[in-house]
PDB file of C-alpha atoms in Angstrom:
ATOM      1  CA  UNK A  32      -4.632   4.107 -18.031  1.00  0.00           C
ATOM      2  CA  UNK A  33      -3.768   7.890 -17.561  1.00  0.00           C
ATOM      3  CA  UNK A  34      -3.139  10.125 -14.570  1.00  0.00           C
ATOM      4  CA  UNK A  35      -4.776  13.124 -14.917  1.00  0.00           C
ATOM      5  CA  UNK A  36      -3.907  16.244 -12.743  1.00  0.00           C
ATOM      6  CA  UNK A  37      -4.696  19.796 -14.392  1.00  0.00           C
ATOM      7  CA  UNK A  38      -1.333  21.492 -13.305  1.00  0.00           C
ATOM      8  CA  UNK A  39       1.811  19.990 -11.905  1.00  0.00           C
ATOM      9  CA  UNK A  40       4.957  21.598 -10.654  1.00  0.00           C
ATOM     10  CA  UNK A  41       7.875  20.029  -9.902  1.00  0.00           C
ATOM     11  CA  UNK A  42      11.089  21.464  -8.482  1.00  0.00           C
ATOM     12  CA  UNK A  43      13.884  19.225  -7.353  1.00  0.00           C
ATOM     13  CA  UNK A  44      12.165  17.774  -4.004  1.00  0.00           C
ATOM     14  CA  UNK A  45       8.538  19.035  -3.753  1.00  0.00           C
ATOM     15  CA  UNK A  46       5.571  19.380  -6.373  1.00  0.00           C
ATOM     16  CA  UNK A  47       2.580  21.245  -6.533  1.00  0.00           C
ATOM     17  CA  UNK A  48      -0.417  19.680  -7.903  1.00  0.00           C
ATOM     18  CA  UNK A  49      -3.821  21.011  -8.870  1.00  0.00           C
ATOM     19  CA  UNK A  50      -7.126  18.801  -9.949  1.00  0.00           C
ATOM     20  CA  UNK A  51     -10.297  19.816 -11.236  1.00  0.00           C
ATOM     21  CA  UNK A  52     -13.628  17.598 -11.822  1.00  0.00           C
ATOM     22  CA  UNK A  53     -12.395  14.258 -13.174  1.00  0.00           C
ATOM     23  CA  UNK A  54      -9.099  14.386 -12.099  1.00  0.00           C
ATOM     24  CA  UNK A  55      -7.154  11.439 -10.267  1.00  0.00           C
ATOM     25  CA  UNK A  56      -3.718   9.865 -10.023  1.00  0.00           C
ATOM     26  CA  UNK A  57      -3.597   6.261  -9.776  1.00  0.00           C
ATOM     27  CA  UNK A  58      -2.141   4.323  -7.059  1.00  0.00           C
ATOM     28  CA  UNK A  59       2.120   4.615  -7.444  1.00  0.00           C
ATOM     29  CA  UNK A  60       5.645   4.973  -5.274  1.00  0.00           C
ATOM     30  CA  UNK A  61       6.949   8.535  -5.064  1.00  0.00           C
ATOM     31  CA  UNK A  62      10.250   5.723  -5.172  1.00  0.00           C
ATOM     32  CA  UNK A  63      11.682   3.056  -6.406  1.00  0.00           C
ATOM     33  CA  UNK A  64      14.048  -0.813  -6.314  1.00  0.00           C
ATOM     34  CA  UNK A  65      16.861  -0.436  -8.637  1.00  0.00           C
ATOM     35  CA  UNK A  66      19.841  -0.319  -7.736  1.00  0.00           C
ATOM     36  CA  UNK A  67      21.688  -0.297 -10.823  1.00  0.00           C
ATOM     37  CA  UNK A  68      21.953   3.398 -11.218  1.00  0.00           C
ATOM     38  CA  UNK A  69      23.146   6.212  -8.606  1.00  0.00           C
ATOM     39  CA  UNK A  70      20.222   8.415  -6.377  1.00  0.00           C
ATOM     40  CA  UNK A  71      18.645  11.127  -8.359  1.00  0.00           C
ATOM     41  CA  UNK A  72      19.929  13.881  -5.788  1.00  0.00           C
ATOM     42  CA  UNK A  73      23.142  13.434  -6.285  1.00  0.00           C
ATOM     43  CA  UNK A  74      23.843  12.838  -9.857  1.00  0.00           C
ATOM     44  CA  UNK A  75      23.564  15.511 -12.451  1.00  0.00           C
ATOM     45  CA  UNK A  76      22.843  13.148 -15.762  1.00  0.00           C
ATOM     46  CA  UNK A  77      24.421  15.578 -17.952  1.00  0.00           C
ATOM     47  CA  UNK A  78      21.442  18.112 -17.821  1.00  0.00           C
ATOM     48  CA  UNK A  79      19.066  15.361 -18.176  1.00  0.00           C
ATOM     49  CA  UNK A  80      17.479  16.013 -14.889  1.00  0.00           C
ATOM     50  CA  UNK A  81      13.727  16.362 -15.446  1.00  0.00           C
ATOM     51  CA  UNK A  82      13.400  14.802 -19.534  1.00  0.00           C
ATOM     52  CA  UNK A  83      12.590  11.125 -20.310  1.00  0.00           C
ATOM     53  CA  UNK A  84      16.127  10.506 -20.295  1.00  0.00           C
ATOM     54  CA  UNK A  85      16.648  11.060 -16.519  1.00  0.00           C
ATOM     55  CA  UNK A  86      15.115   7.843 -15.865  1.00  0.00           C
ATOM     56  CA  UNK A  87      17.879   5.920 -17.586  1.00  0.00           C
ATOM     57  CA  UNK A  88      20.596   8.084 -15.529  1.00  0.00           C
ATOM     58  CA  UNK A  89      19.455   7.628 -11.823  1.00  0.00           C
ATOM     59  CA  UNK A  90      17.156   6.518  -9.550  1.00  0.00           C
ATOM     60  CA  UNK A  91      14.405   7.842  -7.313  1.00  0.00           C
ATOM     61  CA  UNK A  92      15.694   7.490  -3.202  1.00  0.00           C
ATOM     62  CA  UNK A  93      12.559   9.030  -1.832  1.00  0.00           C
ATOM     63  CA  UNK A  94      12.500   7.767   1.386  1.00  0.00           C
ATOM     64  CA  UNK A  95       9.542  10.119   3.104  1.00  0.00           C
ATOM     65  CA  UNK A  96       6.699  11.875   1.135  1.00  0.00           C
ATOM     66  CA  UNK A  97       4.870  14.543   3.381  1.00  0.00           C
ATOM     67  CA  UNK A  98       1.877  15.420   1.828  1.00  0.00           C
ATOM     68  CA  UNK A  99      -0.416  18.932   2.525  1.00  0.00           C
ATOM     69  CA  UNK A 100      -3.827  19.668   1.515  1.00  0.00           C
ATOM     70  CA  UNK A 101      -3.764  23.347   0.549  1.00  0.00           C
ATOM     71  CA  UNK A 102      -7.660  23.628   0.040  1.00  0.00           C
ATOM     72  CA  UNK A 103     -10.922  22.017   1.404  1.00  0.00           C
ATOM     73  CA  UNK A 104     -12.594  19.628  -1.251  1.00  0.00           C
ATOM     74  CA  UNK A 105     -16.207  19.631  -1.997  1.00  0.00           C
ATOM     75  CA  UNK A 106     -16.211  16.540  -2.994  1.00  0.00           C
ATOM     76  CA  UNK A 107     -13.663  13.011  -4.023  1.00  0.00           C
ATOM     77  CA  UNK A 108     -10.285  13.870  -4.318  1.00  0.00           C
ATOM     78  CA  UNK A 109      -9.065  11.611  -1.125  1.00  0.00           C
ATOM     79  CA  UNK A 110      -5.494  10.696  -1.214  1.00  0.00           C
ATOM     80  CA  UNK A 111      -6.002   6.106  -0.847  1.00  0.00           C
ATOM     81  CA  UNK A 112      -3.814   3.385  -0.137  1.00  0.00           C
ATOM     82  CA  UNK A 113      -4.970   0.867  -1.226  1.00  0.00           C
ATOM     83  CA  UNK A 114      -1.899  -1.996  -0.166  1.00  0.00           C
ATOM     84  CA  UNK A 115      -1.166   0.084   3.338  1.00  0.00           C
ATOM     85  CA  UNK A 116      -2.532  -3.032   5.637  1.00  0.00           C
ATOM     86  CA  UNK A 117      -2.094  -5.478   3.098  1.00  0.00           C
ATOM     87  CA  UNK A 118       0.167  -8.950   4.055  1.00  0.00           C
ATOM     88  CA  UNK A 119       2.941 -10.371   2.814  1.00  0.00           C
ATOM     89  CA  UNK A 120       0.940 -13.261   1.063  1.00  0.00           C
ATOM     90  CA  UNK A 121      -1.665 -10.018  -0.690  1.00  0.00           C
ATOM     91  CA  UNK A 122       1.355  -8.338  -1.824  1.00  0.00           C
ATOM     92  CA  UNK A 123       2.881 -10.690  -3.896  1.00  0.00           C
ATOM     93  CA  UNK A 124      -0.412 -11.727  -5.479  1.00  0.00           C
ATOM     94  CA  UNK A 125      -1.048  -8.053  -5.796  1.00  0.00           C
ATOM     95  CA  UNK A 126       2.134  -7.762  -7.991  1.00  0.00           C
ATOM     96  CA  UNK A 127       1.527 -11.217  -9.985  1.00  0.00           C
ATOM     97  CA  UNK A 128       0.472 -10.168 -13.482  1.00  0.00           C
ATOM     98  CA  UNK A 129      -0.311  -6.555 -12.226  1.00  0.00           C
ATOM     99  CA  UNK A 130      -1.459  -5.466 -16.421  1.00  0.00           C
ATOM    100  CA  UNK A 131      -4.053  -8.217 -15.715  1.00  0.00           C
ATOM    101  CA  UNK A 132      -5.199  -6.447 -12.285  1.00  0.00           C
ATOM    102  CA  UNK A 133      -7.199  -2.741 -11.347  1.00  0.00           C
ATOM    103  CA  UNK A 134      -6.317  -2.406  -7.702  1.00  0.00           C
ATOM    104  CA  UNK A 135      -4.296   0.448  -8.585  1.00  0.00           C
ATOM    105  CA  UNK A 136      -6.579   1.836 -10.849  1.00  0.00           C
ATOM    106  CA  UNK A 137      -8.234   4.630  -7.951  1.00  0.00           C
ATOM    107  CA  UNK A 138     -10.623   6.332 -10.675  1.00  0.00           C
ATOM    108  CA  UNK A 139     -12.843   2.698 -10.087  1.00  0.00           C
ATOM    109  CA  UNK A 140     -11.324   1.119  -6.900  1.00  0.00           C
ATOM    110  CA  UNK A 141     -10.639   4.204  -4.691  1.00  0.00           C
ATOM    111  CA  UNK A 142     -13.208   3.037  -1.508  1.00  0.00           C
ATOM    112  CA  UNK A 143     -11.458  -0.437  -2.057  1.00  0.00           C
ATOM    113  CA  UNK A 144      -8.493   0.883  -0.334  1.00  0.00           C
ATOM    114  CA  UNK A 145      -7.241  -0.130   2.881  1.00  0.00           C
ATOM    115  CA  UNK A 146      -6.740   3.685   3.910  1.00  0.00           C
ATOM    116  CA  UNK A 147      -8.530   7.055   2.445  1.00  0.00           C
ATOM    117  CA  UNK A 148      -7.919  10.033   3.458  1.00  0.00           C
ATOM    118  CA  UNK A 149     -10.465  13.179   3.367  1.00  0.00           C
ATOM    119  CA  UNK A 150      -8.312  16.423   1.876  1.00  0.00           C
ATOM    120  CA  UNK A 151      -8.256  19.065   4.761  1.00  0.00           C
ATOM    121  CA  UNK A 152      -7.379  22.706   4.183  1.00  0.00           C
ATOM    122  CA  UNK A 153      -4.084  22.818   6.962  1.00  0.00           C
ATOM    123  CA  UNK A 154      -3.523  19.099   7.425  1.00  0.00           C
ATOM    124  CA  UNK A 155      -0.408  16.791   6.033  1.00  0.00           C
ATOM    125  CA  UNK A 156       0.115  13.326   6.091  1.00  0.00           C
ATOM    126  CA  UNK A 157       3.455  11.552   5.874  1.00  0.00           C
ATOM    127  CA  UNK A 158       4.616   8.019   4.652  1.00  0.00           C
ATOM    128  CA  UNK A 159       7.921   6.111   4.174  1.00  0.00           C
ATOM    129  CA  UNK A 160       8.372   4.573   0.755  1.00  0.00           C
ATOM    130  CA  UNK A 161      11.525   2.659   2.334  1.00  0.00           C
ATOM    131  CA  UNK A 162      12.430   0.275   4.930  1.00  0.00           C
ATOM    132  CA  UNK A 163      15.528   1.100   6.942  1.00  0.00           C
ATOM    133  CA  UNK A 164      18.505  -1.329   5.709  1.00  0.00           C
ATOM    134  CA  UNK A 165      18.246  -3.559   8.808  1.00  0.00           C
ATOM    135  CA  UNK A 166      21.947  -4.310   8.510  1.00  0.00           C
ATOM    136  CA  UNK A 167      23.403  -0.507   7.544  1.00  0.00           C
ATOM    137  CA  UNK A 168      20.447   1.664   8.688  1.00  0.00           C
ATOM    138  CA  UNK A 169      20.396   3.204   5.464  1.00  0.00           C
ATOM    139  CA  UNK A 170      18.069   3.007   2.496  1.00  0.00           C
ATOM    140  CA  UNK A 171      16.353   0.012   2.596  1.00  0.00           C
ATOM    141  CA  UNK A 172      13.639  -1.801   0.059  1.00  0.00           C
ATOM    142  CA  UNK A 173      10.799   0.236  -1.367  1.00  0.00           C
ATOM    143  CA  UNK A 174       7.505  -0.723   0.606  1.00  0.00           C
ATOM    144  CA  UNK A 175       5.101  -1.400  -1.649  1.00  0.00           C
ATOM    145  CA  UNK A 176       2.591  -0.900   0.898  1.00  0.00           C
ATOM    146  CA  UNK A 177       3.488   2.937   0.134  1.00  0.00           C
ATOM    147  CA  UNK A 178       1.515   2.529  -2.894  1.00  0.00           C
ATOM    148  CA  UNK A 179      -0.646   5.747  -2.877  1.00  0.00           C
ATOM    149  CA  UNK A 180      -2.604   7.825  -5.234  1.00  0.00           C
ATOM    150  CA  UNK A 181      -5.278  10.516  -5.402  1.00  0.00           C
ATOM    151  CA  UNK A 182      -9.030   9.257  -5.957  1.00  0.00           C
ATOM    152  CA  UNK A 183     -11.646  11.310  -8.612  1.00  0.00           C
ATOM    153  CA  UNK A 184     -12.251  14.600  -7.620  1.00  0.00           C
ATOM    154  CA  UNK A 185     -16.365  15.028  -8.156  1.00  0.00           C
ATOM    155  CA  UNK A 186     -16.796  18.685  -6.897  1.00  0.00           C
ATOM    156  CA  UNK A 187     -14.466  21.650  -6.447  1.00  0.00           C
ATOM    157  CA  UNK A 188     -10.951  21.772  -6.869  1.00  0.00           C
ATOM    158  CA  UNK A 189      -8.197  20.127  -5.004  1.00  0.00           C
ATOM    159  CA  UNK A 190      -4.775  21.302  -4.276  1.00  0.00           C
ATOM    160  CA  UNK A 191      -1.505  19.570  -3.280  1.00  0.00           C
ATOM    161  CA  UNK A 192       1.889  20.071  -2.007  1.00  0.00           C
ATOM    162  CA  UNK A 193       4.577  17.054  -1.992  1.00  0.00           C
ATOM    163  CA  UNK A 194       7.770  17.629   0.022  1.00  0.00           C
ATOM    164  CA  UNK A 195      10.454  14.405  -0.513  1.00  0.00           C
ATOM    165  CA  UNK A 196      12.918  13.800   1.384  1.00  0.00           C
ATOM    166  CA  UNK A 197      15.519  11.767  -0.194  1.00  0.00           C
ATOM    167  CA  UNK A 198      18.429   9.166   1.426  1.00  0.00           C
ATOM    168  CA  UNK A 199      21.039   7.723   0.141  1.00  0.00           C
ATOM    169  CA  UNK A 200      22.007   4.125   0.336  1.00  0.00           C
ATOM    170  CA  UNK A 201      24.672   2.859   2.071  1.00  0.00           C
ATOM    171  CA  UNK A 202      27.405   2.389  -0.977  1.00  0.00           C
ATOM    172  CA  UNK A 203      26.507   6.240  -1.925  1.00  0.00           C
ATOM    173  CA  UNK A 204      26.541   7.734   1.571  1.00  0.00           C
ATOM    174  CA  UNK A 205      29.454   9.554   1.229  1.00  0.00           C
ATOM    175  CA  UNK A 206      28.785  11.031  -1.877  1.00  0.00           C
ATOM    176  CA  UNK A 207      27.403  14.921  -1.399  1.00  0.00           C
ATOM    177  CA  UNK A 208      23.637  15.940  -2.521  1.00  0.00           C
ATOM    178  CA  UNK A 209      23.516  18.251  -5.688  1.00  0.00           C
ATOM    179  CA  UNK A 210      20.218  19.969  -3.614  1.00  0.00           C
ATOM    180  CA  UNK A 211      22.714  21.443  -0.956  1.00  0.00           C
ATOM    181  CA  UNK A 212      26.183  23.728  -1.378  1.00  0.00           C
ATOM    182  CA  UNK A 213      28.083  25.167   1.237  1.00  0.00           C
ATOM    183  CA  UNK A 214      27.954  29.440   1.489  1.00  0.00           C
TER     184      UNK A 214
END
């Protein structure tokens, strides 16, 4: 199963995205659980940043995605979640042999979703792919009810911007960004 956007650029915390006919990106988090390496934004992986290697050097601490529709869309192209009302007890059966499940497969199970969203020119939408760390207030667990993607587009074309914000967690918080220096 491939994702299939025409264009996609990415620069440190936003993306812009163009479809055509046919294109779609299946249901994902813009973040993620481990814990094992150090936040993305503040770890320079040895010029890695942005190459299949990155992935082994740090991790994604997305904590809100704010999404804007830069165009109105004949047709398709919604932005779904398809886990956003979904219960505790849905979730983990959601996630139990997920290679054997389609849920997240929005080119066939888009209007399945709890939530779709129409694109519309001068509109945004905004999610948290974390909890809040109940007992730090930092970065918490990745929701999985974040899971999101972008449904077929049948008519037009569809543009995208993606802002992420990161956070750090709590053992990291002191540690600077690499996105900001002082003047």
């Amino acid at each position: 199963m491939s994702d299939s956007a025409d264009k996609i650029v990415t620069f440190k915390d936003a993306a812009v995205v163009s479809y055509v006919p046919g294109g779609h990106y299946h249901a994902h988090l813009d973040s993620n659980d481990r814990y094992d390496r150090p936040c993305c934004f503040q770890e320079r992986c040895e010029g890695k940043a942005l190459t299949p290697q990155w992935a082994g050097c740090c991790r994604l601490c997305r904590y809100i995605t704010v999404l804007y529709y830069l165009n109105d869309v004949e047709e398709g192209g919604e932005t779904a979640f398809p886990l956003a009302d979904a219960s505790d007890t849905t979730l983990v059966e959601k996630f139990e042999n997920l290679e054997e499940q389609e849920w997240h497969n929005l080119s066939y199970y888009c209007h399945n979703s709890s939530l779709v969203i129409k694109p519309v020119r001068g509109t945004a939408i905004m999610w948290y792919s974390h909890f809040k760390d109940e007992q730090t207030g930092y970065l918490g667990k990745a929701d999985q009810r974040s899971q999101h993607g972008g449904c077929d587009l049948i008519k037009g074309s569809k543009w995208i911007a993606n802002n992420w914000i990161s956070s750090p967690s709590y053992e990291d918080r002191f540690k600077p960004s690499l996105y900001y220096t002082e003047s």
